[in-house]
C-alpha positions as a Markdown table, in Angstrom:
| # | Residue | x | y | z |
|---|---|---|---|---|
| 1 | Glu | -6.4 | 6.2 | -49.4 |
| 2 | Tyr | -3.2 | 5.8 | -47.2 |
| 3 | Pro | -5.0 | 4.2 | -44.2 |
| 4 | Leu | -6.6 | 1.7 | -46.5 |
| 5 | Leu | -3.3 | 0.9 | -48.1 |
| 6 | Phe | -1.7 | 0.6 | -44.7 |
| 7 | Thr | -4.4 | -1.8 | -43.5 |
| 8 | Tyr | -4.0 | -4.0 | -46.6 |
| 9 | Leu | -0.2 | -4.1 | -46.2 |
| 10 | Ser | -0.4 | -4.8 | -42.4 |
| 11 | His | -2.8 | -7.6 | -43.1 |
| 12 | Leu | -0.6 | -9.0 | -45.8 |
| 13 | Tyr | 2.4 | -8.7 | -43.5 |
| 14 | Thr | 0.6 | -10.7 | -40.8 |
| 15 | Gln | -0.2 | -13.5 | -43.2 |
| 16 | Met | 3.5 | -13.8 | -44.3 |
| 17 | Leu | 5.0 | -13.8 | -40.8 |
| 18 | Pro | 4.2 | -15.5 | -37.5 |
| 19 | Ser | 2.6 | -13.2 | -35.0 |
| 20 | Thr | 5.6 | -13.5 | -32.7 |
| 21 | Gln | 7.8 | -11.8 | -35.4 |
| 22 | Ile | 5.6 | -8.7 | -35.8 |
| 23 | Val | 7.6 | -5.6 | -34.8 |
| 24 | Met | 5.5 | -2.9 | -33.2 |
| 25 | Ser | 8.3 | -0.8 | -31.6 |
| 26 | Asp | 7.4 | 2.3 | -33.6 |
| 27 | Ile | 3.6 | 2.0 | -33.3 |
| 28 | Ser | 3.4 | 5.2 | -31.3 |
| 29 | Ser | 4.3 | 7.3 | -34.3 |
| 30 | Leu | 1.3 | 6.0 | -36.3 |
| 31 | Pro | -1.9 | 8.0 | -36.5 |
| 32 | Asp | -4.9 | 6.8 | -34.5 |
| 33 | Glu | -6.7 | 5.6 | -37.7 |
| 34 | Glu | -3.8 | 3.2 | -38.6 |
| 35 | Ile | -3.6 | 1.8 | -35.1 |
| 36 | Leu | -7.3 | 1.2 | -35.1 |
| 37 | Ala | -6.9 | -0.6 | -38.5 |
| 38 | Leu | -4.2 | -2.8 | -36.9 |
| 39 | Leu | -6.6 | -3.6 | -34.1 |
| 40 | His | -9.5 | -4.5 | -36.4 |
| 41 | Ser | -7.2 | -6.6 | -38.6 |
| 42 | Gly | -6.0 | -8.6 | -35.6 |
| 43 | Ser | -2.4 | -7.6 | -36.1 |
| 44 | Leu | -2.5 | -5.8 | -32.7 |
| 45 | Lys | -4.3 | -6.8 | -29.6 |
| 46 | His | -6.1 | -4.2 | -27.6 |
| 47 | Tyr | -4.7 | -5.5 | -24.3 |
| 48 | Ser | -1.2 | -4.7 | -25.4 |
| 49 | Leu | -1.8 | -1.1 | -26.3 |
| 50 | Glu | -0.1 | 0.2 | -23.1 |
| 51 | His | 3.1 | -1.5 | -24.1 |
| 52 | His | 3.4 | 0.8 | -27.1 |
| 53 | Leu | 1.4 | 4.0 | -26.3 |
| 54 | Ala | 1.0 | 6.5 | -23.5 |
| 55 | Pro | -1.7 | 5.2 | -21.1 |
| 56 | Ser | -4.3 | 7.8 | -21.9 |
| 57 | Arg | -4.0 | 7.3 | -25.7 |
| 58 | Ala | -4.1 | 3.5 | -25.2 |
| 59 | Val | -7.4 | 3.8 | -23.2 |
| 60 | Gln | -8.9 | 6.2 | -25.8 |
| 61 | Leu | -8.1 | 3.9 | -28.7 |
| 62 | Arg | -9.3 | 0.8 | -26.9 |
| 63 | Lys | -12.5 | 2.5 | -26.2 |
| 64 | Gln | -13.0 | 3.4 | -29.9 |
| 65 | Tyr | -12.1 | -0.1 | -30.9 |
| 66 | Leu | -14.3 | -2.1 | -28.4 |
| 67 | Leu | -17.3 | 0.3 | -28.8 |
| 68 | Ala | -17.0 | 0.6 | -32.5 |
| 69 | Asp | -20.4 | -1.1 | -33.1 |
| 70 | His | -22.2 | 1.1 | -30.6 |
| 71 | Pro | -23.9 | 4.4 | -31.5 |
| 72 | Asp | -22.1 | 7.6 | -30.7 |
| 73 | Ser | -24.6 | 8.3 | -28.0 |
| 74 | Val | -23.3 | 5.3 | -26.1 |
| 75 | Arg | -19.6 | 5.6 | -27.0 |
| 76 | Asn | -19.4 | 9.3 | -26.1 |
| 77 | Ser | -21.2 | 8.8 | -22.8 |
| 78 | Val | -18.5 | 6.5 | -21.3 |
| 79 | Pro | -16.3 | 9.0 | -19.3 |
| 80 | Phe | -12.7 | 9.1 | -20.5 |
| 81 | Glu | -11.3 | 12.6 | -20.5 |
| 82 | Gly | -10.2 | 14.3 | -17.3 |
| 83 | Tyr | -8.8 | 11.2 | -15.4 |
| 84 | Pro | -5.1 | 11.8 | -14.7 |
| 85 | His | -4.2 | 8.4 | -13.3 |
| 86 | Tyr | -4.4 | 6.0 | -16.1 |
| 87 | Asp | -0.7 | 5.3 | -15.7 |
| 88 | Ile | -1.3 | 3.8 | -12.3 |
| 89 | Ala | -4.8 | 2.3 | -13.0 |
| 90 | Thr | -3.7 | 0.3 | -16.1 |
| 91 | Lys | -0.6 | -1.1 | -14.3 |
| 92 | Ser | -2.1 | -2.3 | -11.1 |
| 93 | Cys | -5.8 | -1.8 | -10.8 |
| 94 | Cys | -7.7 | -2.7 | -13.9 |
| 95 | Asp | -7.2 | -4.4 | -17.3 |
| 96 | Gly | -8.9 | -3.5 | -20.6 |
| 97 | Val | -9.5 | 0.0 | -19.4 |
| 98 | Ile | -11.9 | 2.1 | -21.6 |
| 99 | Gly | -12.5 | 5.0 | -19.2 |
| 100 | Phe | -13.4 | 5.7 | -15.6 |
| 101 | Leu | -16.6 | 5.7 | -13.6 |
| 102 | Pro | -17.4 | 8.7 | -11.4 |
| 103 | Val | -19.1 | 7.5 | -8.2 |
| 104 | Pro | -20.5 | 10.2 | -5.8 |
| 105 | Leu | -18.4 | 10.6 | -2.7 |
| 106 | Gly | -19.9 | 11.7 | 0.6 |
| 107 | Leu | -18.3 | 12.4 | 3.9 |
| 108 | Ala | -19.9 | 11.3 | 7.2 |
| 109 | Gly | -18.8 | 12.0 | 10.7 |
| 110 | Pro | -17.0 | 13.0 | 12.7 |
| 111 | Leu | -16.9 | 9.6 | 14.3 |
| 112 | Leu | -15.4 | 9.5 | 17.8 |
| 113 | Ile | -13.4 | 6.3 | 18.5 |
| 114 | Asn | -11.1 | 5.8 | 21.5 |
| 115 | Gly | -11.0 | 9.6 | 22.0 |
| 116 | Arg | -10.0 | 10.4 | 18.4 |
| 117 | Glu | -12.2 | 11.9 | 15.7 |
| 118 | Phe | -12.3 | 10.3 | 12.2 |
| 119 | Ser | -14.1 | 11.3 | 9.0 |
| 120 | Val | -15.8 | 8.5 | 7.1 |
| 121 | Pro | -15.7 | 8.8 | 3.2 |
| 122 | Ile | -18.4 | 6.8 | 1.5 |
| 123 | Ala | -18.6 | 6.2 | -2.2 |
| 124 | Thr | -22.2 | 5.3 | -3.0 |
| 125 | Thr | -25.2 | 5.7 | -5.3 |
| 126 | Glu | -27.7 | 5.2 | -2.5 |
| 127 | Gly | -29.3 | 8.4 | -1.4 |
| 128 | Ala | -29.8 | 8.9 | 2.3 |
| 129 | Leu | -26.9 | 6.6 | 3.3 |
| 130 | Val | -24.4 | 9.3 | 4.2 |
| 131 | Ala | -27.0 | 11.4 | 5.9 |
| 132 | Ser | -28.1 | 8.3 | 7.9 |
| 133 | Leu | -24.6 | 7.4 | 8.8 |
| 134 | Ser | -23.9 | 11.0 | 9.9 |
| 135 | Arg | -26.9 | 10.9 | 12.2 |
| 136 | Gly | -25.5 | 7.7 | 13.8 |
| 137 | Cys | -22.1 | 9.3 | 14.2 |
| 138 | Arg | -23.7 | 12.3 | 15.9 |
| 139 | Ala | -25.6 | 10.0 | 18.3 |
| 140 | Val | -22.4 | 8.2 | 19.1 |
| 141 | Ser | -20.3 | 11.4 | 19.6 |
| 142 | Gln | -23.0 | 12.9 | 21.9 |
| 143 | Ser | -22.8 | 9.7 | 24.0 |
| 144 | Gly | -19.1 | 10.0 | 24.6 |
| 145 | Gly | -17.8 | 8.1 | 21.6 |
| 146 | Ile | -17.1 | 4.5 | 20.8 |
| 147 | Gln | -14.6 | 2.4 | 22.6 |
| 148 | Ser | -12.9 | -0.2 | 20.4 |
| 149 | Thr | -10.5 | -3.1 | 20.5 |
| 150 | Cys | -8.7 | -4.6 | 17.6 |
| 151 | Ser | -6.7 | -7.8 | 17.0 |
| 152 | Tyr | -4.8 | -8.7 | 13.8 |
| 153 | Phe | -5.1 | -12.4 | 12.8 |
| 154 | Gly | -3.4 | -12.2 | 9.4 |
| 155 | Met | -4.4 | -12.9 | 5.8 |
| 156 | Thr | -5.2 | -16.4 | 4.6 |
| 157 | Arg | -4.8 | -18.6 | 1.5 |
| 158 | Ala | -5.6 | -22.3 | 1.2 |
| 159 | Pro | -3.9 | -24.2 | -1.6 |
| 160 | Leu | -5.7 | -27.4 | -2.7 |
| 161 | Leu | -3.7 | -30.6 | -3.4 |
| 162 | Lys | -4.8 | -34.0 | -4.6 |
| 163 | Leu | -3.0 | -37.1 | -3.4 |
| 164 | Pro | -3.1 | -40.6 | -4.9 |
| 165 | Cys | -5.2 | -42.1 | -2.0 |
| 166 | Ile | -6.5 | -41.3 | 1.4 |
| 167 | Gln | -3.5 | -43.0 | 3.2 |
| 168 | Thr | -1.0 | -40.8 | 1.3 |
| 169 | Cys | -3.2 | -37.8 | 1.9 |
| 170 | Lys | -3.3 | -38.5 | 5.7 |
| 171 | Ala | 0.5 | -38.9 | 5.7 |
| 172 | Ala | 0.8 | -35.6 | 3.9 |
| 173 | Ala | -1.4 | -33.8 | 6.4 |
| 174 | Asp | 0.5 | -35.3 | 9.3 |
| 175 | Trp | 3.8 | -34.0 | 7.8 |
| 176 | Phe | 2.8 | -30.5 | 8.9 |
| 177 | Ser | 2.6 | -31.6 | 12.6 |
| 178 | Asp | 6.5 | -31.8 | 12.7 |
| 179 | Pro | 7.8 | -28.4 | 13.9 |
| 180 | Ser | 11.0 | -28.8 | 11.9 |
| 181 | His | 8.9 | -29.1 | 8.7 |
| 182 | Val | 6.9 | -25.9 | 9.6 |
| 183 | Thr | 10.3 | -24.2 | 10.1 |
| 184 | Gln | 11.3 | -25.2 | 6.6 |
| 185 | Ile | 8.2 | -24.0 | 4.9 |
| 186 | Thr | 8.3 | -20.8 | 7.0 |
| 187 | Arg | 11.7 | -20.1 | 5.6 |
| 188 | Glu | 10.5 | -20.7 | 2.0 |
| 189 | Phe | 7.4 | -18.6 | 2.5 |
| 190 | Glu | 9.1 | -15.6 | 4.0 |
| 191 | Ser | 11.8 | -15.6 | 1.4 |
| 192 | Thr | 9.3 | -14.1 | -1.0 |
| 193 | Ser | 8.7 | -10.8 | 0.9 |
| 194 | His | 10.3 | -8.6 | 3.6 |
| 195 | His | 6.8 | -8.0 | 5.0 |
| 196 | Ala | 5.2 | -11.5 | 4.9 |
| 197 | Lys | 5.5 | -13.4 | 8.2 |
| 198 | Leu | 4.0 | -16.9 | 8.4 |
| 199 | Arg | 1.8 | -17.4 | 11.4 |
| 200 | Ser | 0.3 | -20.9 | 11.0 |
| 201 | Val | -0.3 | -23.7 | 8.5 |
| 202 | Thr | -3.4 | -25.9 | 9.1 |
| 203 | Pro | -4.1 | -29.0 | 6.8 |
| 204 | Lys | -7.6 | -30.3 | 6.3 |
| 205 | Gln | -8.2 | -33.6 | 4.6 |
| 206 | Ala | -11.4 | -34.5 | 2.6 |
| 207 | Gly | -10.9 | -37.9 | 1.0 |
| 208 | Lys | -7.7 | -37.7 | -1.0 |
| 209 | Leu | -8.0 | -33.9 | -1.2 |
| 210 | Leu | -5.7 | -31.8 | 1.1 |
| 211 | Phe | -6.5 | -28.2 | 1.9 |
| 212 | Ile | -3.7 | -26.2 | 3.5 |
| 213 | Arg | -4.9 | -23.1 | 5.2 |
| 214 | Val | -2.0 | -20.7 | 5.5 |
| 215 | Val | -2.2 | -17.6 | 7.8 |
| 216 | Ala | 0.4 | -14.8 | 7.5 |
| 217 | Ala | 0.9 | -11.3 | 8.6 |
| 218 | Thr | 1.2 | -9.0 | 5.6 |
| 219 | Gly | 2.2 | -5.6 | 7.1 |
| 220 | Asp | 0.0 | -2.6 | 6.1 |
| 221 | Ala | -1.1 | -4.3 | 2.9 |
| 222 | Met | -4.4 | -6.3 | 2.8 |
| 223 | Gly | -2.0 | -8.9 | 1.5 |
| 224 | Met | -3.7 | -11.3 | -0.9 |
| 225 | Asn | -1.0 | -11.1 | -3.6 |
| 226 | Met | 1.7 | -11.3 | -1.0 |
| 227 | Ile | 0.4 | -14.5 | 0.7 |
| 228 | Ser | -0.4 | -16.0 | -2.7 |
| 229 | Lys | 3.2 | -15.5 | -3.8 |
| 230 | Gly | 4.4 | -17.1 | -0.6 |
| 231 | Cys | 2.0 | -20.1 | -1.0 |
| 232 | Glu | 3.4 | -20.7 | -4.5 |
| 233 | Lys | 6.8 | -21.0 | -2.9 |
| 234 | Ile | 5.6 | -23.5 | -0.3 |
| 235 | Ile | 4.0 | -25.6 | -3.1 |
| 236 | Glu | 7.3 | -25.6 | -5.0 |
| 237 | Phe | 9.1 | -26.8 | -1.9 |
| 238 | Leu | 6.5 | -29.5 | -1.2 |
| 239 | Lys | 7.2 | -31.0 | -4.6 |
| 240 | Thr | 10.7 | -31.9 | -3.3 |
| 241 | Val | 9.3 | -33.8 | -0.2 |
| 242 | Glu | 8.8 | -37.5 | -0.6 |
| 243 | Val | 5.3 | -37.8 | 0.7 |
| 244 | Phe | 4.1 | -35.1 | -1.7 |
| 245 | Lys | 6.0 | -36.4 | -4.8 |
| 246 | Asp | 2.8 | -37.7 | -6.4 |
| 247 | Met | 0.5 | -34.8 | -5.5 |
| 248 | Ile | -1.4 | -32.8 | -8.1 |
| 249 | Val | -1.8 | -29.1 | -7.4 |
| 250 | Leu | -5.5 | -28.4 | -8.2 |
| 251 | Ser | -5.5 | -24.8 | -7.2 |
| 252 | Leu | -3.6 | -22.1 | -5.4 |
| 253 | Ser | -6.9 | -21.4 | -3.6 |
| 254 | Gly | -9.3 | -24.2 | -2.5 |
| 255 | Asn | -12.0 | -21.9 | -1.0 |
| 256 | Tyr | -10.8 | -23.0 | 2.5 |
| 257 | Cys | -9.3 | -19.5 | 3.0 |
| 258 | Val | -12.1 | -18.2 | 2.9 |
| 259 | Asp | -11.9 | -15.3 | 0.4 |
| 260 | Lys | -14.8 | -13.2 | -0.9 |
| 261 | Lys | -17.5 | -15.3 | 0.7 |
| 262 | Ala | -19.3 | -15.2 | 4.0 |
| 263 | Ser | -18.3 | -18.3 | 5.9 |
| 264 | Ala | -18.3 | -20.0 | 9.3 |
| 265 | Met | -14.6 | -20.4 | 8.9 |
| 266 | Asn | -13.9 | -16.7 | 9.0 |
| 267 | Trp | -16.7 | -16.0 | 11.5 |
| 268 | Ile | -15.0 | -18.4 | 14.0 |
| 269 | Asn | -11.3 | -18.2 | 13.1 |
| 270 | His | -11.1 | -14.6 | 11.9 |
| 271 | Arg | -9.4 | -13.2 | 8.8 |
| 272 | Gly | -7.6 | -9.9 | 8.6 |
| 273 | Tyr | -8.7 | -7.7 | 11.6 |
| 274 | Ser | -11.1 | -8.7 | 14.3 |
| 275 | Val | -12.7 | -5.6 | 15.8 |
| 276 | Asn | -15.2 | -4.9 | 18.6 |
| 277 | Cys | -16.8 | -1.6 | 19.2 |
| 278 | Glu | -19.2 | -0.5 | 22.0 |
| 279 | Val | -21.1 | 2.6 | 23.1 |
| 280 | Thr | -23.7 | 3.4 | 25.7 |
| 281 | Leu | -26.4 | 5.8 | 24.5 |
| 282 | Pro | -28.2 | 7.9 | 27.1 |
| 283 | Ala | -32.0 | 8.0 | 26.8 |
| 284 | Lys | -32.0 | 11.7 | 26.0 |
| 285 | Val | -29.6 | 11.2 | 23.0 |
| 286 | Ile | -31.8 | 8.3 | 21.7 |
| 287 | Ala | -34.8 | 10.5 | 21.9 |
| 288 | Ser | -33.3 | 13.7 | 20.5 |
| 289 | Val | -31.1 | 12.4 | 17.8 |
| 290 | Leu | -32.5 | 9.0 | 16.9 |
| 291 | Lys | -36.1 | 9.8 | 17.6 |
| 292 | Thr | -37.0 | 6.5 | 19.3 |
| 293 | Ser | -36.4 | 4.7 | 22.6 |
| 294 | Ala | -33.9 | 2.2 | 23.9 |
| 295 | Gly | -36.6 | -0.4 | 24.4 |
| 296 | Ala | -37.8 | -0.1 | 20.8 |
| 297 | Leu | -34.2 | -0.3 | 19.4 |
| 298 | Ser | -33.3 | -3.3 | 21.5 |
| 299 | Glu | -36.5 | -5.3 | 20.6 |
| 300 | Leu | -36.0 | -4.6 | 16.9 |
| 301 | Asn | -32.4 | -5.5 | 17.0 |
| 302 | Phe | -33.2 | -8.9 | 18.6 |
| 303 | Ser | -36.2 | -9.6 | 16.4 |
| 304 | Lys | -34.8 | -8.5 | 13.1 |
| 305 | Asn | -31.0 | -9.0 | 13.4 |
| 306 | His | -31.0 | -12.2 | 15.4 |
| 307 | Val | -34.3 | -14.0 | 15.0 |
| 308 | Gly | -34.9 | -12.9 | 11.4 |
| 309 | Ser | -31.3 | -13.6 | 10.3 |
| 310 | Ser | -31.4 | -17.0 | 12.0 |
| 311 | Leu | -34.6 | -17.9 | 10.2 |
| 312 | Ala | -32.8 | -16.9 | 6.9 |
| 313 | Gly | -29.8 | -19.0 | 7.7 |
| 314 | Cys | -27.4 | -16.1 | 7.6 |
| 315 | Ile | -23.7 | -16.5 | 8.6 |
| 316 | Gly | -22.4 | -13.3 | 10.1 |
| 317 | Gly | -25.7 | -11.6 | 9.2 |
| 318 | Asn | -26.8 | -10.4 | 12.6 |
| 319 | Asn | -27.0 | -6.8 | 11.4 |
| 320 | Ala | -29.3 | -4.6 | 9.4 |
| 321 | His | -27.0 | -3.2 | 6.6 |
| 322 | Ala | -23.3 | -3.5 | 7.5 |
| 323 | Ala | -22.5 | -4.2 | 3.9 |
| 324 | Asn | -23.8 | -0.7 | 3.0 |
| 325 | Ile | -21.1 | 1.0 | 5.1 |
| 326 | Val | -18.4 | -1.5 | 4.3 |
| 327 | Ser | -18.8 | -1.4 | 0.6 |
| 328 | Gly | -19.0 | 2.4 | 0.5 |
| 329 | Leu | -15.9 | 2.8 | 2.7 |
| 330 | Phe | -14.0 | 0.2 | 0.7 |
| 331 | Leu | -14.8 | 1.8 | -2.6 |
| 332 | Ala | -13.8 | 5.2 | -1.3 |
| 333 | Thr | -10.5 | 4.1 | 0.1 |
| 334 | Gly | -9.3 | 1.7 | -2.6 |
| 335 | Gln | -10.0 | -1.6 | -0.8 |
| 336 | Asp | -10.9 | -4.8 | -2.5 |
| 337 | Ile | -14.6 | -4.2 | -3.0 |
| 338 | Ala | -15.3 | -7.9 | -3.5 |
| 339 | Gln | -14.2 | -8.5 | 0.1 |
| 340 | Ala | -17.1 | -6.5 | 1.4 |
| 341 | Gly | -19.0 | -9.8 | 1.4 |
| 342 | Thr | -16.7 | -11.3 | 4.0 |
| 343 | Ser | -15.7 | -8.1 | 5.8 |
| 344 | Ala | -19.3 | -7.1 | 6.4 |
| 345 | Met | -20.0 | -10.1 | 8.6 |
| 346 | Thr | -21.3 | -8.4 | 11.8 |
| 347 | Met | -23.1 | -9.2 | 15.0 |
| 348 | Val | -24.9 | -6.3 | 16.7 |
| 349 | Ile | -25.8 | -6.8 | 20.4 |
| 350 | Thr | -28.0 | -4.4 | 22.5 |
| 351 | Glu | -28.7 | -4.3 | 26.2 |
| 352 | Leu | -31.0 | -2.1 | 28.2 |
| 353 | Val | -29.1 | -0.4 | 31.0 |
| 354 | Gly | -29.7 | 2.4 | 33.5 |
| 355 | Asp | -32.9 | 4.4 | 33.2 |
| 356 | Gly | -33.8 | 4.2 | 29.5 |
| 357 | Asp | -30.2 | 4.0 | 28.3 |
| 358 | Leu | -28.9 | 1.5 | 25.7 |
| 359 | Tyr | -25.6 | -0.4 | 25.4 |
| 360 | Val | -24.7 | -1.4 | 21.9 |
| 361 | Ser | -21.8 | -3.4 | 20.5 |
| 362 | Ala | -20.7 | -4.5 | 17.1 |
| 363 | Thr | -18.4 | -7.4 | 16.5 |
| 364 | Met | -16.7 | -7.8 | 13.1 |
| 365 | Pro | -14.2 | -10.8 | 13.1 |
| 366 | Cys | -13.1 | -10.5 | 9.4 |
| 367 | Ile | -12.2 | -7.0 | 8.3 |
| 368 | Glu | -9.8 | -7.3 | 5.3 |
| 369 | Val | -8.2 | -3.9 | 4.8 |
| 370 | Gly | -4.9 | -2.3 | 3.9 |
| 371 | Thr | -3.4 | 1.2 | 3.6 |
| 372 | Val | -0.8 | 0.3 | 1.0 |
| 373 | Gly | -1.0 | -1.6 | -2.3 |
| 374 | Gly | -3.9 | -2.3 | -4.7 |
| 375 | Gly | -6.4 | 0.4 | -5.1 |
| 376 | Thr | -4.9 | 2.5 | -2.3 |
| 377 | Ser | -2.1 | 3.4 | -4.8 |
| 378 | Leu | -4.6 | 5.5 | -6.8 |
| 379 | Pro | -4.3 | 9.2 | -5.7 |
| 380 | Pro | -8.0 | 9.9 | -5.1 |
| 381 | Gln | -8.3 | 6.8 | -2.9 |
| 382 | Lys | -5.1 | 7.6 | -1.2 |
| 383 | Thr | -6.4 | 11.1 | -0.5 |
| 384 | Asn | -9.5 | 9.7 | 1.1 |
| 385 | Leu | -7.4 | 7.6 | 3.5 |
| 386 | Lys | -5.5 | 10.8 | 4.4 |
| 387 | Leu | -8.7 | 12.8 | 5.1 |
| 388 | Met | -10.0 | 10.3 | 7.5 |
| 389 | Ala | -7.7 | 11.6 | 10.3 |
| 390 | Val | -6.9 | 15.3 | 10.5 |
| 391 | Asp | -3.9 | 15.2 | 12.9 |
| 392 | His | -2.1 | 12.1 | 11.7 |
| 393 | Glu | -1.9 | 9.5 | 9.0 |
| 394 | Ile | -4.4 | 6.7 | 9.6 |
| 395 | Thr | -3.0 | 3.3 | 10.4 |
| 396 | Thr | -4.3 | 0.1 | 9.0 |
| 397 | Glu | -5.5 | -0.9 | 12.5 |
| 398 | Glu | -7.4 | 2.4 | 12.9 |
| 399 | Leu | -8.9 | 1.9 | 9.4 |
| 400 | Ala | -10.3 | -1.4 | 10.6 |
| 401 | Gln | -11.7 | 0.2 | 13.7 |
| 402 | Val | -13.3 | 3.0 | 11.7 |
| 403 | Val | -15.0 | 0.4 | 9.5 |
| 404 | Cys | -16.5 | -1.3 | 12.6 |
| 405 | Gly | -17.3 | 2.0 | 14.3 |
| 406 | Ala | -19.1 | 3.3 | 11.2 |
| 407 | Val | -21.0 | 0.1 | 10.9 |
| 408 | Leu | -22.2 | 0.5 | 14.5 |
| 409 | Ala | -23.3 | 4.1 | 13.8 |
| 410 | Gly | -25.0 | 3.0 | 10.6 |
| 411 | Glu | -26.9 | 0.3 | 12.4 |
| 412 | Leu | -28.1 | 2.7 | 15.1 |
| 413 | Ser | -29.5 | 5.1 | 12.5 |
| 414 | Leu | -31.2 | 2.5 | 10.3 |
| 415 | Leu | -32.7 | 0.6 | 13.2 |
| 416 | Ser | -34.0 | 3.9 | 14.5 |
| 417 | Ala | -35.5 | 4.9 | 11.2 |
| 418 | Leu | -37.3 | 1.5 | 11.1 |
| 419 | Cys | -38.6 | 2.0 | 14.7 |
| 420 | Ser | -39.9 | 5.5 | 13.9 |
| 421 | Gly | -41.3 | 4.6 | 10.5 |
| 422 | Asp | -39.1 | 7.2 | 8.7 |
| 423 | Leu | -37.2 | 4.9 | 6.4 |
| 424 | Val | -39.3 | 5.2 | 3.3 |
| 425 | Lys | -39.9 | 8.9 | 3.8 |
| 426 | Ser | -36.2 | 9.5 | 4.1 |
| 427 | His | -35.5 | 7.6 | 0.9 |
| 428 | Met | -38.2 | 9.4 | -1.0 |
| 429 | Gln | -36.6 | 12.7 | 0.0 |
| 430 | Leu | -33.0 | 11.7 | -0.6 |
| 431 | Asn | -33.0 | 8.8 | -3.0 |
| 432 | Arg | -35.3 | 10.0 | -5.8 |
| 433 | Ile | -34.4 | 12.2 | -8.8 |
| 434 | Thr | -37.9 | 13.8 | -8.8 |
């Protein structure tokens, strides 16, 4: 009877006082049944549970509350127990947590890049992917390894402003051409972080709309939160400038960044790291490991990855399955998985050389990765970053190069499977339960 009485009294209490006056400081001492009663009565919001309870208990009660109308077979099948990192996950990685999702983790490699060996962790539910990637890594290693170059262009954010008319908008855009003005906003931007360094500010006018593409170095973090914070500071400063006094801030991001979408902007101007990888495969390696020939690989790469992708209107889509490798690696290492759509933009180029040998390169102008912050703070993801290099801690630049190198290896293996007609057979063997 006590829980029912408590529910009634809590409901009565909420009717008598504004919600802002409800005191929940001692909620942790209540039994689960009474906390659930508070949730169902509306006296307590499930998203505030972590403010009052230990993270694991908060997640457990939220799960019971949100899945109350589902049968036990569903509710009990959502994994909850055994995950020791709710304290980190609920603070910085996910909201409304009701459990965790185990994703199979495979390890491909070793992948030889610039004379150093790296392992490639892949979180995926696609059978045959890790095996295929490992075959590509083997072909690359037996060919002397990948040579790679890497350039860092910085993270971007593009606030969107609306001015009263096109003349005012033009004047606002021209304001950024004065070096002294750029110095002012640089000072404002960099005051928000010890790591953020403003690299450029480029205005783009469309009618009376003004897009301001901001590029900044963000240290070892991928840096979206860092640059967004800096852009807010720039906007606050612009409000004090005469030409901007009548502006309306439509959005902190106006899609001119470009974030989480394949785009010509990033394909041409880069975002994050721009990486090139190359390898020359001897004819004997192509025959023994990849089970095909240089001529067949080169013809398929051109016909499929260039002609086919052009007919489809792809931007950055001159590849067979770069997103497979990028998303698997991103998920395993705590990267922003939504940025796989931009980071996976890849051009694969092949050239017949020597006597049956094949030169292959992969160009990825927009790899958005970090080794600190975000999902990299979760211990399993942090561990995967550490296992990528045995003799040292992998740098963010090396991580970007491994992404590109792994994509190149993955392309070689998939294209070879298509040439030899083994794709379906491999998937039937490795991607089927029965």
